JSON list of C-alpha atoms in Angstrom, two decimals:
[
{"chain": "A", "resi": 9, "resn": "UNK", "atom": "CA", "xyz": [79.51, 64.23, 114.97]},
{"chain": "A", "resi": 10, "resn": "UNK", "atom": "CA", "xyz": [79.90, 65.86, 117.99]},
{"chain": "A", "resi": 11, "resn": "UNK", "atom": "CA", "xyz": [83.27, 64.50, 118.78]},
{"chain": "A", "resi": 12, "resn": "UNK", "atom": "CA", "xyz": [84.70, 66.02, 115.40]},
{"chain": "A", "resi": 13, "resn": "UNK", "atom": "CA", "xyz": [83.77, 69.32, 115.67]},
{"chain": "A", "resi": 14, "resn": "UNK", "atom": "CA", "xyz": [85.55, 69.63, 118.98]},
{"chain": "A", "resi": 15, "resn": "UNK", "atom": "CA", "xyz": [88.45, 68.30, 117.68]},
{"chain": "A", "resi": 16, "resn": "UNK", "atom": "CA", "xyz": [88.73, 70.31, 114.88]},
{"chain": "A", "resi": 17, "resn": "UNK", "atom": "CA", "xyz": [87.75, 73.65, 117.39]},
{"chain": "A", "resi": 18, "resn": "UNK", "atom": "CA", "xyz": [91.00, 71.56, 118.66]},
{"chain": "A", "resi": 19, "resn": "UNK", "atom": "CA", "xyz": [93.01, 71.82, 115.77]},
{"chain": "A", "resi": 20, "resn": "UNK", "atom": "CA", "xyz": [91.95, 75.27, 114.98]},
{"chain": "A", "resi": 21, "resn": "UNK", "atom": "CA", "xyz": [93.31, 76.42, 118.26]},
{"chain": "A", "resi": 22, "resn": "UNK", "atom": "CA", "xyz": [96.22, 74.59, 118.12]},
{"chain": "A", "resi": 23, "resn": "UNK", "atom": "CA", "xyz": [97.20, 76.33, 114.49]},
{"chain": "A", "resi": 24, "resn": "UNK", "atom": "CA", "xyz": [96.53, 79.95, 116.10]},
{"chain": "A", "resi": 25, "resn": "UNK", "atom": "CA", "xyz": [98.90, 79.68, 118.99]},
{"chain": "A", "resi": 26, "resn": "UNK", "atom": "CA", "xyz": [101.43, 78.34, 116.05]},
{"chain": "A", "resi": 27, "resn": "UNK", "atom": "CA", "xyz": [101.22, 80.85, 114.13]},
{"chain": "A", "resi": 28, "resn": "UNK", "atom": "CA", "xyz": [101.32, 83.70, 117.34]},
{"chain": "A", "resi": 29, "resn": "UNK", "atom": "CA", "xyz": [104.18, 81.73, 118.24]},
{"chain": "A", "resi": 30, "resn": "UNK", "atom": "CA", "xyz": [105.64, 82.18, 114.73]},
{"chain": "A", "resi": 31, "resn": "UNK", "atom": "CA", "xyz": [104.74, 85.47, 114.68]},
{"chain": "A", "resi": 32, "resn": "UNK", "atom": "CA", "xyz": [106.72, 86.10, 117.86]},
{"chain": "A", "resi": 33, "resn": "UNK", "atom": "CA", "xyz": [110.16, 84.58, 116.67]},
{"chain": "A", "resi": 34, "resn": "UNK", "atom": "CA", "xyz": [109.30, 86.99, 113.80]},
{"chain": "A", "resi": 35, "resn": "UNK", "atom": "CA", "xyz": [109.71, 90.02, 116.08]},
{"chain": "A", "resi": 36, "resn": "UNK", "atom": "CA", "xyz": [113.07, 88.48, 117.99]},
{"chain": "A", "resi": 37, "resn": "UNK", "atom": "CA", "xyz": [114.99, 87.41, 115.29]},
{"chain": "A", "resi": 38, "resn": "UNK", "atom": "CA", "xyz": [114.64, 91.88, 113.51]},
{"chain": "A", "resi": 39, "resn": "UNK", "atom": "CA", "xyz": [115.23, 92.74, 117.03]},
{"chain": "A", "resi": 40, "resn": "UNK", "atom": "CA", "xyz": [118.43, 90.20, 117.47]},
{"chain": "A", "resi": 41, "resn": "UNK", "atom": "CA", "xyz": [119.35, 91.49, 113.64]},
{"chain": "A", "resi": 42, "resn": "UNK", "atom": "CA", "xyz": [118.52, 95.76, 114.78]},
{"chain": "A", "resi": 43, "resn": "UNK", "atom": "CA", "xyz": [121.29, 94.70, 117.64]},
{"chain": "A", "resi": 44, "resn": "UNK", "atom": "CA", "xyz": [123.56, 93.21, 115.06]},
{"chain": "A", "resi": 45, "resn": "UNK", "atom": "CA", "xyz": [123.10, 96.49, 113.46]},
{"chain": "A", "resi": 46, "resn": "UNK", "atom": "CA", "xyz": [123.98, 98.28, 116.17]},
{"chain": "A", "resi": 47, "resn": "UNK", "atom": "CA", "xyz": [127.02, 96.64, 116.70]},
{"chain": "A", "resi": 48, "resn": "UNK", "atom": "CA", "xyz": [127.98, 97.71, 112.97]},
{"chain": "A", "resi": 49, "resn": "UNK", "atom": "CA", "xyz": [127.12, 101.34, 113.77]},
{"chain": "A", "resi": 50, "resn": "UNK", "atom": "CA", "xyz": [129.70, 101.19, 116.30]},
{"chain": "A", "resi": 51, "resn": "UNK", "atom": "CA", "xyz": [132.49, 99.33, 114.50]},
{"chain": "A", "resi": 52, "resn": "UNK", "atom": "CA", "xyz": [131.86, 101.93, 112.16]},
{"chain": "A", "resi": 53, "resn": "UNK", "atom": "CA", "xyz": [132.98, 104.38, 114.94]},
{"chain": "A", "resi": 54, "resn": "UNK", "atom": "CA", "xyz": [135.65, 102.31, 115.66]},
{"chain": "A", "resi": 55, "resn": "UNK", "atom": "CA", "xyz": [136.86, 103.04, 111.94]},
{"chain": "A", "resi": 56, "resn": "UNK", "atom": "CA", "xyz": [136.29, 106.74, 112.80]},
{"chain": "A", "resi": 57, "resn": "UNK", "atom": "CA", "xyz": [138.40, 106.68, 115.14]},
{"chain": "A", "resi": 58, "resn": "UNK", "atom": "CA", "xyz": [141.12, 105.88, 113.54]},
{"chain": "A", "resi": 59, "resn": "UNK", "atom": "CA", "xyz": [141.02, 107.11, 110.26]},
{"chain": "A", "resi": 60, "resn": "UNK", "atom": "CA", "xyz": [141.00, 110.69, 113.54]},
{"chain": "A", "resi": 61, "resn": "UNK", "atom": "CA", "xyz": [144.26, 108.70, 114.58]},
{"chain": "A", "resi": 62, "resn": "UNK", "atom": "CA", "xyz": [146.01, 108.73, 111.60]},
{"chain": "A", "resi": 63, "resn": "UNK", "atom": "CA", "xyz": [145.07, 112.07, 110.52]},
{"chain": "A", "resi": 64, "resn": "UNK", "atom": "CA", "xyz": [146.38, 113.51, 114.13]},
{"chain": "A", "resi": 65, "resn": "UNK", "atom": "CA", "xyz": [149.95, 111.07, 112.44]},
{"chain": "A", "resi": 66, "resn": "UNK", "atom": "CA", "xyz": [150.05, 113.09, 109.67]},
{"chain": "A", "resi": 67, "resn": "UNK", "atom": "CA", "xyz": [150.07, 116.11, 110.97]},
{"chain": "A", "resi": 68, "resn": "UNK", "atom": "CA", "xyz": [152.75, 115.89, 113.54]},
{"chain": "A", "resi": 69, "resn": "UNK", "atom": "CA", "xyz": [154.83, 113.77, 110.82]}
]
């Protein structure tokens, strides 16, 4: 009886650890998404720079 209780307690601890690891992985994924979003913002800035260059060229003509 005691052995089974110990084993069940150990399994609960293991499950808790897995849950924590999964949460950390989700947080890492969110961080990755944020980094990608930042890169997308940089791409938008590049587009704005291109538009500014085009406008300057149009003014020269």
